C-alpha cells in the first residue's frame, strides 16, 4: 500500500468508500496504453476519487453522494470534472448508493442533471439516447433491465413507486 492508502481497511473495502469506473468508448483515445497498441476498443479504468470526496462518514445523510460528485467525478490536474459540467452531453455517470442489501439506489447524471432510475426507466432512456436499435436489441435490453431491477433492491422505494403508479389508498 502507498502512504496515502495506509488508513484504508482493505479487508472492508469498498465498505463506506467511493470508487469509480470509467469506460472510454471513443475511437481515438488519448492514453499512452491505447496509443501504443493502436487499440480502438472500449477501455476501462478503475480509480478512487480524491480524498475529500471518497469516504462516507459514520451516520452520513443519504444525499452525500450528490455532494461528492459535485466535487469530483473524474479527477484531473487542471480541475476536476464535476456533476454540473455538461461536457456537451458526452459523459453519462451512473451512481449507485448501496446502504444495505435491500437498499440500493441508482442515479443517472447527464448534462448536469440527475435522475433516480430503475431498469425500466434506464431502458427507455438509453433507447432514446442511442438511436441505433432493432427488435432483437430491444428485447435484450428489456430482459437486462428486468435483471437489473431484480438485483438492485430498494424495498422502501419500490413500495413508494408502486403507490404513486397505482394511486394512494386512503388509510
mmCIF file of C-alpha atoms in Angstrom:
data_model
loop_
_atom_site.group_PDB
_atom_site.id
_atom_site.type_symbol
_atom_site.label_atom_id
_atom_site.label_comp_id
_atom_site.label_asym_id
_atom_site.label_seq_id
_atom_site.Cartn_x
_atom_site.Cartn_y
_atom_site.Cartn_z
ATOM 1 C CA UNK A 1 0.000 0.000 0.000
ATOM 2 C CA UNK A 2 1.111 3.525 -0.665
ATOM 3 C CA UNK A 3 1.443 6.008 2.204
ATOM 4 C CA UNK A 4 -1.924 7.597 1.437
ATOM 5 C CA UNK A 5 -3.653 4.185 1.422
ATOM 6 C CA UNK A 6 -2.440 3.049 4.863
ATOM 7 C CA UNK A 7 -5.561 4.439 6.551
ATOM 8 C CA UNK A 8 -7.792 2.156 4.461
ATOM 9 C CA UNK A 9 -9.080 -1.065 5.880
ATOM 10 C CA UNK A 10 -8.515 -3.230 2.830
ATOM 11 C CA UNK A 11 -10.385 -6.186 4.338
ATOM 12 C CA UNK A 12 -13.511 -3.968 4.420
ATOM 13 C CA UNK A 13 -13.038 -2.269 1.038
ATOM 14 C CA UNK A 14 -15.211 -0.868 -0.555
ATOM 15 C CA UNK A 15 -17.403 -0.509 2.545
ATOM 16 C CA UNK A 16 -18.080 3.201 3.160
ATOM 17 C CA UNK A 17 -15.859 4.045 0.198
ATOM 18 C CA UNK A 18 -16.443 5.513 -3.183
ATOM 19 C CA UNK A 19 -14.729 4.132 -6.247
ATOM 20 C CA UNK A 20 -15.146 4.964 -9.901
ATOM 21 C CA UNK A 21 -15.132 3.082 -13.174
ATOM 22 C CA UNK A 22 -14.703 4.877 -16.483
ATOM 23 C CA UNK A 23 -15.472 3.249 -19.817
ATOM 24 C CA UNK A 24 -13.840 5.144 -22.675
ATOM 25 C CA UNK A 25 -15.813 4.440 -25.847
ATOM 26 C CA UNK A 26 -14.026 6.983 -28.032
ATOM 27 C CA UNK A 27 -12.397 5.701 -31.201
ATOM 28 C CA UNK A 28 -9.364 7.903 -30.596
ATOM 29 C CA UNK A 29 -8.131 7.535 -27.019
ATOM 30 C CA UNK A 30 -5.562 9.922 -25.541
ATOM 31 C CA UNK A 31 -3.987 7.390 -23.156
ATOM 32 C CA UNK A 32 -0.483 6.084 -23.692
ATOM 33 C CA UNK A 33 -1.580 2.431 -23.492
ATOM 34 C CA UNK A 34 -4.107 2.887 -26.298
ATOM 35 C CA UNK A 35 -1.629 4.829 -28.451
ATOM 36 C CA UNK A 36 0.973 2.093 -28.133
ATOM 37 C CA UNK A 37 -1.460 -0.635 -29.077
ATOM 38 C CA UNK A 38 -3.336 1.359 -31.725
ATOM 39 C CA UNK A 39 -6.402 -0.010 -29.979
ATOM 40 C CA UNK A 40 -9.854 1.496 -30.537
ATOM 41 C CA UNK A 41 -11.735 -0.957 -28.289
ATOM 42 C CA UNK A 42 -13.524 0.250 -25.184
ATOM 43 C CA UNK A 43 -11.054 0.917 -22.400
ATOM 44 C CA UNK A 44 -11.992 0.505 -18.717
ATOM 45 C CA UNK A 45 -10.252 2.390 -15.915
ATOM 46 C CA UNK A 46 -10.897 1.938 -12.173
ATOM 47 C CA UNK A 47 -9.824 4.525 -9.587
ATOM 48 C CA UNK A 48 -10.536 6.078 -6.229
ATOM 49 C CA UNK A 49 -11.691 9.702 -6.245
ATOM 50 C CA UNK A 50 -9.670 12.283 -4.313
ATOM 51 C CA UNK A 51 -9.564 12.012 -0.537
ATOM 52 C CA UNK A 52 -12.029 14.873 0.074
ATOM 53 C CA UNK A 53 -14.836 13.012 -1.704
ATOM 54 C CA UNK A 54 -14.363 9.279 -1.372
ATOM 55 C CA UNK A 55 -15.080 8.240 2.233
ATOM 56 C CA UNK A 56 -18.580 8.034 3.682
ATOM 57 C CA UNK A 57 -18.540 9.329 7.251
ATOM 58 C CA UNK A 58 -20.370 7.461 10.011
ATOM 59 C CA UNK A 59 -24.055 8.472 10.176
ATOM 60 C CA UNK A 60 -23.901 10.244 6.808
ATOM 61 C CA UNK A 61 -27.028 11.594 5.146
ATOM 62 C CA UNK A 62 -28.134 9.679 2.016
ATOM 63 C CA UNK A 63 -27.516 12.730 -0.168
ATOM 64 C CA UNK A 64 -23.755 12.732 0.493
ATOM 65 C CA UNK A 65 -23.152 11.023 -2.855
ATOM 66 C CA UNK A 66 -24.500 14.103 -4.624
ATOM 67 C CA UNK A 67 -22.070 16.313 -2.715
ATOM 68 C CA UNK A 68 -19.205 14.001 -3.681
ATOM 69 C CA UNK A 69 -19.981 14.201 -7.408
ATOM 70 C CA UNK A 70 -20.295 17.993 -7.123
ATOM 71 C CA UNK A 71 -16.651 17.904 -6.018
ATOM 72 C CA UNK A 72 -15.343 15.314 -8.480
ATOM 73 C CA UNK A 73 -16.483 12.695 -10.982
ATOM 74 C CA UNK A 74 -13.186 12.449 -12.871
ATOM 75 C CA UNK A 75 -10.036 13.874 -11.257
ATOM 76 C CA UNK A 76 -7.700 15.995 -13.379
ATOM 77 C CA UNK A 77 -4.639 18.079 -12.606
ATOM 78 C CA UNK A 78 -6.197 21.197 -14.144
ATOM 79 C CA UNK A 79 -9.554 20.957 -12.344
ATOM 80 C CA UNK A 80 -11.853 18.004 -11.772
ATOM 81 C CA UNK A 81 -14.816 17.125 -13.979
ATOM 82 C CA UNK A 82 -17.877 17.513 -11.748
ATOM 83 C CA UNK A 83 -21.585 16.688 -11.919
ATOM 84 C CA UNK A 84 -22.509 20.217 -13.018
ATOM 85 C CA UNK A 85 -20.217 20.014 -16.040
ATOM 86 C CA UNK A 86 -22.355 19.204 -19.066
ATOM 87 C CA UNK A 87 -19.403 18.310 -21.313
ATOM 88 C CA UNK A 88 -21.698 18.673 -24.330
ATOM 89 C CA UNK A 89 -23.639 15.551 -23.292
ATOM 90 C CA UNK A 90 -20.576 13.332 -23.823
ATOM 91 C CA UNK A 91 -20.424 11.929 -20.280
ATOM 92 C CA UNK A 92 -23.082 9.783 -18.622
ATOM 93 C CA UNK A 93 -22.488 8.860 -14.996
ATOM 94 C CA UNK A 94 -24.257 6.038 -13.188
ATOM 95 C CA UNK A 95 -24.166 6.372 -9.423
ATOM 96 C CA UNK A 96 -25.161 3.590 -7.028
ATOM 97 C CA UNK A 97 -25.741 4.190 -3.317
ATOM 98 C CA UNK A 98 -25.517 0.838 -1.560
ATOM 99 C CA UNK A 99 -26.605 1.294 2.039
ATOM 100 C CA UNK A 100 -27.539 -2.342 2.659
ATOM 101 C CA UNK A 101 -28.585 -5.360 0.602
ATOM 102 C CA UNK A 102 -32.234 -4.240 0.371
ATOM 103 C CA UNK A 103 -31.488 -0.528 -0.025
ATOM 104 C CA UNK A 104 -29.694 0.215 -3.285
ATOM 105 C CA UNK A 105 -30.433 3.486 -5.062
ATOM 106 C CA UNK A 106 -29.450 4.086 -8.690
ATOM 107 C CA UNK A 107 -28.947 7.506 -10.263
ATOM 108 C CA UNK A 108 -28.020 8.769 -13.692
ATOM 109 C CA UNK A 109 -26.109 12.044 -14.032
ATOM 110 C CA UNK A 110 -26.049 13.550 -17.507
ATOM 111 C CA UNK A 111 -25.654 17.083 -18.835
ATOM 112 C CA UNK A 112 -25.545 18.498 -15.297
ATOM 113 C CA UNK A 113 -28.882 16.850 -14.365
ATOM 114 C CA UNK A 114 -29.564 13.942 -12.007
ATOM 115 C CA UNK A 115 -32.336 11.355 -12.157
ATOM 116 C CA UNK A 116 -33.091 8.359 -9.985
ATOM 117 C CA UNK A 117 -33.848 5.341 -12.131
ATOM 118 C CA UNK A 118 -34.947 1.759 -12.212
ATOM 119 C CA UNK A 119 -34.241 -0.665 -15.051
ATOM 120 C CA UNK A 120 -37.493 0.192 -16.842
ATOM 121 C CA UNK A 121 -36.544 3.893 -16.868
ATOM 122 C CA UNK A 122 -32.975 3.213 -17.906
ATOM 123 C CA UNK A 123 -34.028 1.048 -20.855
ATOM 124 C CA UNK A 124 -36.275 3.833 -22.171
ATOM 125 C CA UNK A 125 -33.641 6.499 -21.646
ATOM 126 C CA UNK A 126 -30.823 4.544 -23.301
ATOM 127 C CA UNK A 127 -33.014 3.654 -26.277
ATOM 128 C CA UNK A 128 -33.722 7.386 -26.678
ATOM 129 C CA UNK A 129 -30.037 8.334 -26.451
ATOM 130 C CA UNK A 130 -28.736 5.580 -28.699
ATOM 131 C CA UNK A 131 -30.931 5.570 -31.781
ATOM 132 C CA UNK A 132 -29.421 2.519 -33.471
ATOM 133 C CA UNK A 133 -31.631 -0.374 -32.431
ATOM 134 C CA UNK A 134 -33.525 -3.369 -33.709
ATOM 135 C CA UNK A 135 -36.120 -5.756 -32.278
ATOM 136 C CA UNK A 136 -33.527 -8.254 -31.008
ATOM 137 C CA UNK A 137 -31.561 -5.484 -29.281
ATOM 138 C CA UNK A 138 -34.743 -4.068 -27.749
ATOM 139 C CA UNK A 139 -35.718 -7.497 -26.356
ATOM 140 C CA UNK A 140 -32.222 -7.954 -24.905
ATOM 141 C CA UNK A 141 -32.312 -4.511 -23.285
ATOM 142 C CA UNK A 142 -35.737 -5.206 -21.759
ATOM 143 C CA UNK A 143 -34.516 -8.539 -20.386
ATOM 144 C CA UNK A 144 -31.370 -6.957 -18.924
ATOM 145 C CA UNK A 145 -33.344 -4.112 -17.335
ATOM 146 C CA UNK A 146 -35.623 -6.661 -15.627
ATOM 147 C CA UNK A 147 -32.497 -8.420 -14.292
ATOM 148 C CA UNK A 148 -31.209 -5.023 -13.149
ATOM 149 C CA UNK A 149 -34.419 -4.321 -11.215
ATOM 150 C CA UNK A 150 -34.285 -7.783 -9.623
ATOM 151 C CA UNK A 151 -30.684 -7.243 -8.471
ATOM 152 C CA UNK A 152 -30.946 -3.598 -7.363
ATOM 153 C CA UNK A 153 -33.348 -3.784 -4.446
ATOM 154 C CA UNK A 154 -34.715 -0.788 -2.579
ATOM 155 C CA UNK A 155 -37.787 -2.094 -0.824
ATOM 156 C CA UNK A 156 -38.892 1.273 0.618
ATOM 157 C CA UNK A 157 -38.634 2.941 -2.763
ATOM 158 C CA UNK A 158 -40.392 0.043 -4.517
ATOM 159 C CA UNK A 159 -43.350 0.472 -2.157
ATOM 160 C CA UNK A 160 -43.423 4.230 -2.774
ATOM 161 C CA UNK A 161 -43.085 3.756 -6.547
ATOM 162 C CA UNK A 162 -45.955 1.266 -6.602
ATOM 163 C CA UNK A 163 -48.181 3.685 -4.679
ATOM 164 C CA UNK A 164 -47.592 6.642 -6.987
ATOM 165 C CA UNK A 165 -48.205 4.479 -10.043
ATOM 166 C CA UNK A 166 -51.482 2.995 -8.759
ATOM 167 C CA UNK A 167 -52.687 5.848 -6.575
ATOM 168 C CA UNK A 168 -52.628 6.185 -2.824
ATOM 169 C CA UNK A 169 -55.231 4.255 -0.894
ATOM 170 C CA UNK A 170 -56.958 6.033 1.983
ATOM 171 C CA UNK A 171 -55.775 4.697 5.333
#
